[in-house]
């Protein structure tokens, strides 16, 4: 299903590109070229075959519509990929392409390769957002504001404490994501039933060479036991949750009746309404909350799809394949929001003070709250600076 | 997020097109042109304005990437649409475009317009599948086979009884879908807060004219109370469930150790494996089960997104917008499977008989089971023929 | 899993009782007694057997812990039920108990019987809430307030228009629920593989007698094609969505910075905080939003569980059985909230006027908005009065 | 909602007890007693008060129905708990109970305390299952069987390879769970808005003392940023997925037409059918698949509920509270299945050989597959022995 235009307004362009048709095709070809090179290194196929395969991969062009149609008939894009690749190779070389591999090897690895730049970008964006929010937290360590529970005024906190919590939560999400990536962003190479029969005693060596070349973790075949990968997707979900929680707070605080924060200073062309030109909508919050609304259902699909039958799933895996780009997409949407608040979050200390006076029970012990803010930031200093 | 290539191998081309970028843009423009025409009919804007708007809509061309980028900045595609449309109209006419409407009117109506041909096609495909399965049920009314519960042999049924149940389930799903469509596939027209303030006493008349022109149901503004629409999406889900249930049965029965059914006779180029060329995979079952694995999560997104804040949601609605094409897509995937089994389901009465002898406790009362099959088909005769 | 105490604070007591252990046991016994009676009426078993079975059902007592443990070993409570029931019958009568039926018949029918009083109560509660909200809508037809979109001020509406929309949405949910109940709240009677082999030509007659006696719809066996039932559960979900949407609105409006509504006048003992005794929390909103947060996931379980293998599911159906009480529970929680606002929703017209002055762009055309309110109520008059 | 009897047939009794009403009440009281003790240690309250509070907690008895009803009125059980506890203390001591804490502190900590023994038991059960499956894998390292993909025969594997993969997957799940537990099974102590205002400079010291006393991790207040906890629940989900995947394999292999495995040797009273006494159902598989069908929806609830408003959520958190026991319950159900196969999984090498001959393309290279099995087990030796 081509993404509806409506869905695209939630997309972060770099992420859209990372999972775009050309990127995915390129990732599948990278799998094939790298496989051949590693097999040549191990003497499983001739070096000249690997060179020819690499050239054919580089020169590979295809009518994408016909390619998709053929992939659909086989329930896997690997079939047209391998057929076309072989058709462009000398007869003697053709059997050396995709040698000993299976369609799931191509697709799972391609999926990981597409996700990789997204995670790298996420790491940088999270780092920047964490640093910006921590800075702002320090600046507002002693800016009193209403704490609110069950959407009613509770006792005072400081804006710094709230911001420090956001920063710490994102910092921890970032660490969790990096940790899961180390295990879960892995090469998939198993052959038809995961045993790399055709590789003889070179199985591990080929895997290690390929993993290194592709910048992925090495792992034994995970085609039917996908939890390292699912764990990685789950932890993407945690980032989206935190961004969504922050967006909910910002949206609540930017109600004009409250008026304590804005996601950004007014910007030309951002947040306009088609019916009410004077209005400014919290567009970043819309995006982050849309992503957070999507994520539980998207992860539920992956979780349900993980009960793979025997050595390769019938239906569940294919549902996952159709969902990974959306999960990455929701992460990208969330990062857009985090970029926005990192760059421009507006904190209105006067409105905070006024609301606290009007609806609270007193200013609280600002010095203590500032100290709490400092302590929280200090405790997580390594991730915040 | 542009759909990954992998996701596209699950797509039914006609459905992909129905929610494609051009179709969606066209649907938004149809909303604007029809609105102007209806408003001219009611004297709210000059006839010449409506004509000019219709022309501008027809001639509308746009750089889709820039269009999406601007839509993203406003969290709605209606902003660039209306801006560009007005920019192409004479100064005096421009205020008559999108008059009194709001962005959600455009997007919800466009979504309904994109879904409409899918539902019409679904109705025809379901009708055909029901008829084909009912025919096959009649043919096999007295073909004994093992009934199976908890994936263990139970007592005998006939193949006809199983097939008749599939046909009846799909027939009932089809009726439910038609029923929900009558209420849920509706024009959205409400203006900024759903009250059509700018329409004076012509609100209902404009709505009725537009609904008729667009082939949608008339309804009072549903922007923040979306249950007629959600009910329609839920009922799409029911079709996908039934197709998934049938696919699971077929996949189980086409295990060679069982061998009682195949989704279709062997076809050149269908179901090939990249690793094992001799193999034939149940591709239709893969598709239907992938769709059924996706649907619970996709509907969960819609359900979670439906708690709209005040007069228009912040985040939830936008999550739904990004999901409707996927829900339609899952329906399309399911129809592909139903087309396949309607055309070619293979029933192997000999293997059924052999398995029943080997694993069952006797042939059962075939005459009674055949009578049960007849009775079930007769009870639902109106939907089955 | 015994419900945690925490879960119980969300429960509506009458619903908790309806799905309580004793009620469920009683429902299973009602199935057995009614089956025997209907079979006796049709001459399938002796009248005296039916009488003896009815007596044994009435006198049935059991150690629930042992009963559950035995049910667990069989993956169905029907096994200990039938074993114990037979053990308490004269030897000649025992074979007439549960004659021709299967465990799923007992459990699905019991589930429907437990849901039945909940739906009856829901119908009454919804009727009352709709009427109360419609009354309040009429009273506030011309009370101007800010319309809000994306949680920002838009143009004016009236409180009456907002309330009328709530009333209409609930009224439509109520109609949809009644409609689905007519088909989906049905007797399950099929025997081992759904064909009622043991009933000869009396299958329909027994079913009709039982359905009438139990107050359920008659239906052909739905053990592996459950969409009429799933549709009913989906429509319970729609009620929970609307209640959640209203609760979100009320919670937003009862922020003291907004102050336009309260779910109820202050009540002794309601909404207290353990830390801040002066605080009053919107407890009804908490409940309704908790229910609405649960529902998408609960329905996703049912949808995923519906892909029944062959003539009875392995795993999916059992997951559904464990979920129905929670779905009913979420409905009960939502009704508690609707009861609360029906009885006591506080509308503060002065704060509405003040906020509109301060944050809006003018009062709007109150007369027109009042007329819109009237029209909306008139259009749905049959459901609202 | 009291768990329906039907739900209870899925429950592992020790887990049911761990989240039972008495255990949960006890956990809340443990929080209060430990809090007082730690505060006395830090000089925040008199030692005698802590002693009196501990006594009152130990002697605490309550009418659970009234307790729940009062908890419902406050949307939190902490209100009646604290009220009743104080009412049983001398007037001078009462203010020292629950001093500086808030309801969420009690409930989140109680939830963690209830989960703790479940995780400890899970660790032991997983260790045993891993060891048993690894043993069996070694025994069957050279037992050829059909590999199957998309539910069709592929090329040969060995039973040992399949079993080794199961063992490794469970072992990795176990490690992930332990890792998440170190961070996520934490004390919650924050006071009304998470800042422990009343604790002055003793905040960390009290937290550390309490965490040590309760056997939980120490953590800064996580009331509105719950991802360490959500991560733990997600990783429970991974165990349930693996168990479900294994159960699906076992269920497929125990179809009599395949006949290659059974979850256990026939056992008296296990797996009986109410309609067909001779039948033996794969009860453990039913349980594990029911748990795996429930988990995606249950986690979706937690994910959706995590977008906490401000300093404490309205609705989302309460939905999570109602769901944790079910998530633990699904883990318990899965462990039951793992216990079953660890104790009794039956591998039929003869049927494997026969099916491979009949449906495969040759026996494959058994020596190589055995070596792969050895390598896989060796690679994960630390977790498997």
mmCIF file with all atom_site columns, C-alpha atoms in Angstrom, chain A residues 99-153:
data_model
loop_
_atom_site.group_PDB
_atom_site.id
_atom_site.type_symbol
_atom_site.label_atom_id
_atom_site.label_alt_id
_atom_site.label_comp_id
_atom_site.label_asym_id
_atom_site.label_entity_id
_atom_site.label_seq_id
_atom_site.pdbx_PDB_ins_code
_atom_site.Cartn_x
_atom_site.Cartn_y
_atom_site.Cartn_z
_atom_site.occupancy
_atom_site.B_iso_or_equiv
_atom_site.pdbx_formal_charge
_atom_site.auth_seq_id
_atom_site.auth_comp_id
_atom_site.auth_asym_id
_atom_site.auth_atom_id
_atom_site.pdbx_PDB_model_num
ATOM 1  C CA . UNK A 1 99  ? 24.460 -19.050 -2.795 1.00 0.00 ? 99  UNK A CA 1
ATOM 2  C CA . UNK A 1 100 ? 23.176 -20.954 0.203  1.00 0.00 ? 100 UNK A CA 1
ATOM 3  C CA . UNK A 1 101 ? 20.963 -18.085 1.320  1.00 0.00 ? 101 UNK A CA 1
ATOM 4  C CA . UNK A 1 102 ? 17.210 -17.780 1.531  1.00 0.00 ? 102 UNK A CA 1
ATOM 5  C CA . UNK A 1 103 ? 14.671 -15.052 0.982  1.00 0.00 ? 103 UNK A CA 1
ATOM 6  C CA . UNK A 1 104 ? 14.306 -14.286 4.658  1.00 0.00 ? 104 UNK A CA 1
ATOM 7  C CA . UNK A 1 105 ? 18.038 -13.660 4.889  1.00 0.00 ? 105 UNK A CA 1
ATOM 8  C CA . UNK A 1 106 ? 17.720 -10.949 2.277  1.00 0.00 ? 106 UNK A CA 1
ATOM 9  C CA . UNK A 1 107 ? 14.638 -9.318  3.691  1.00 0.00 ? 107 UNK A CA 1
ATOM 10 C CA . UNK A 1 108 ? 15.498 -9.365  7.373  1.00 0.00 ? 108 UNK A CA 1
ATOM 11 C CA . UNK A 1 109 ? 18.967 -8.042  6.678  1.00 0.00 ? 109 UNK A CA 1
ATOM 12 C CA . UNK A 1 110 ? 17.614 -5.376  4.344  1.00 0.00 ? 110 UNK A CA 1
ATOM 13 C CA . UNK A 1 111 ? 15.151 -4.325  7.035  1.00 0.00 ? 111 UNK A CA 1
ATOM 14 C CA . UNK A 1 112 ? 18.001 -4.011  9.534  1.00 0.00 ? 112 UNK A CA 1
ATOM 15 C CA . UNK A 1 113 ? 20.071 -2.043  7.046  1.00 0.00 ? 113 UNK A CA 1
ATOM 16 C CA . UNK A 1 114 ? 17.232 0.404   6.470  1.00 0.00 ? 114 UNK A CA 1
ATOM 17 C CA . UNK A 1 115 ? 16.698 0.838   10.183 1.00 0.00 ? 115 UNK A CA 1
ATOM 18 C CA . UNK A 1 116 ? 20.379 1.427   10.888 1.00 0.00 ? 116 UNK A CA 1
ATOM 19 C CA . UNK A 1 117 ? 20.672 5.035   9.685  1.00 0.00 ? 117 UNK A CA 1
ATOM 20 C CA . UNK A 1 118 ? 17.403 5.843   11.445 1.00 0.00 ? 118 UNK A CA 1
ATOM 21 C CA . UNK A 1 119 ? 18.821 4.632   14.728 1.00 0.00 ? 119 UNK A CA 1
ATOM 22 C CA . UNK A 1 120 ? 22.031 6.541   14.187 1.00 0.00 ? 120 UNK A CA 1
ATOM 23 C CA . UNK A 1 121 ? 20.064 9.672   13.512 1.00 0.00 ? 121 UNK A CA 1
ATOM 24 C CA . UNK A 1 122 ? 17.844 8.972   16.488 1.00 0.00 ? 122 UNK A CA 1
ATOM 25 C CA . UNK A 1 123 ? 20.866 8.688   18.707 1.00 0.00 ? 123 UNK A CA 1
ATOM 26 C CA . UNK A 1 124 ? 22.124 12.073  17.613 1.00 0.00 ? 124 UNK A CA 1
ATOM 27 C CA . UNK A 1 125 ? 18.721 13.726  17.845 1.00 0.00 ? 125 UNK A CA 1
ATOM 28 C CA . UNK A 1 126 ? 18.098 12.267  21.277 1.00 0.00 ? 126 UNK A CA 1
ATOM 29 C CA . UNK A 1 127 ? 21.496 13.401  22.446 1.00 0.00 ? 127 UNK A CA 1
ATOM 30 C CA . UNK A 1 128 ? 20.769 16.909  21.259 1.00 0.00 ? 128 UNK A CA 1
ATOM 31 C CA . UNK A 1 129 ? 17.296 16.962  22.770 1.00 0.00 ? 129 UNK A CA 1
ATOM 32 C CA . UNK A 1 130 ? 18.569 15.654  26.071 1.00 0.00 ? 130 UNK A CA 1
ATOM 33 C CA . UNK A 1 131 ? 21.301 18.248  26.199 1.00 0.00 ? 131 UNK A CA 1
ATOM 34 C CA . UNK A 1 132 ? 18.955 21.095  25.271 1.00 0.00 ? 132 UNK A CA 1
ATOM 35 C CA . UNK A 1 133 ? 16.349 20.055  27.814 1.00 0.00 ? 133 UNK A CA 1
ATOM 36 C CA . UNK A 1 134 ? 18.958 19.580  30.514 1.00 0.00 ? 134 UNK A CA 1
ATOM 37 C CA . UNK A 1 135 ? 20.289 23.065  29.799 1.00 0.00 ? 135 UNK A CA 1
ATOM 38 C CA . UNK A 1 136 ? 16.844 24.495  30.026 1.00 0.00 ? 136 UNK A CA 1
ATOM 39 C CA . UNK A 1 137 ? 16.277 22.530  33.216 1.00 0.00 ? 137 UNK A CA 1
ATOM 40 C CA . UNK A 1 138 ? 19.343 24.105  34.771 1.00 0.00 ? 138 UNK A CA 1
ATOM 41 C CA . UNK A 1 139 ? 18.157 27.527  33.731 1.00 0.00 ? 139 UNK A CA 1
ATOM 42 C CA . UNK A 1 140 ? 14.751 26.938  35.301 1.00 0.00 ? 140 UNK A CA 1
ATOM 43 C CA . UNK A 1 141 ? 15.892 24.976  38.330 1.00 0.00 ? 141 UNK A CA 1
ATOM 44 C CA . UNK A 1 142 ? 14.296 27.568  40.579 1.00 0.00 ? 142 UNK A CA 1
ATOM 45 C CA . UNK A 1 143 ? 11.324 28.612  38.473 1.00 0.00 ? 143 UNK A CA 1
ATOM 46 C CA . UNK A 1 144 ? 8.297  27.604  40.528 1.00 0.00 ? 144 UNK A CA 1
ATOM 47 C CA . UNK A 1 145 ? 5.273  26.147  38.813 1.00 0.00 ? 145 UNK A CA 1
ATOM 48 C CA . UNK A 1 146 ? 2.233  24.115  39.721 1.00 0.00 ? 146 UNK A CA 1
ATOM 49 C CA . UNK A 1 147 ? 2.712  20.416  39.927 1.00 0.00 ? 147 UNK A CA 1
ATOM 50 C CA . UNK A 1 148 ? -0.414 18.758  38.612 1.00 0.00 ? 148 UNK A CA 1
ATOM 51 C CA . UNK A 1 149 ? -1.832 15.313  39.248 1.00 0.00 ? 149 UNK A CA 1
ATOM 52 C CA . UNK A 1 150 ? -4.948 13.847  37.670 1.00 0.00 ? 150 UNK A CA 1
ATOM 53 C CA . UNK A 1 151 ? -5.040 17.133  35.747 1.00 0.00 ? 151 UNK A CA 1
ATOM 54 C CA . UNK A 1 152 ? -5.679 19.065  38.950 1.00 0.00 ? 152 UNK A CA 1
ATOM 55 C CA . UNK A 1 153 ? -3.298 21.371  40.793 1.00 0.00 ? 153 UNK A CA 1
#
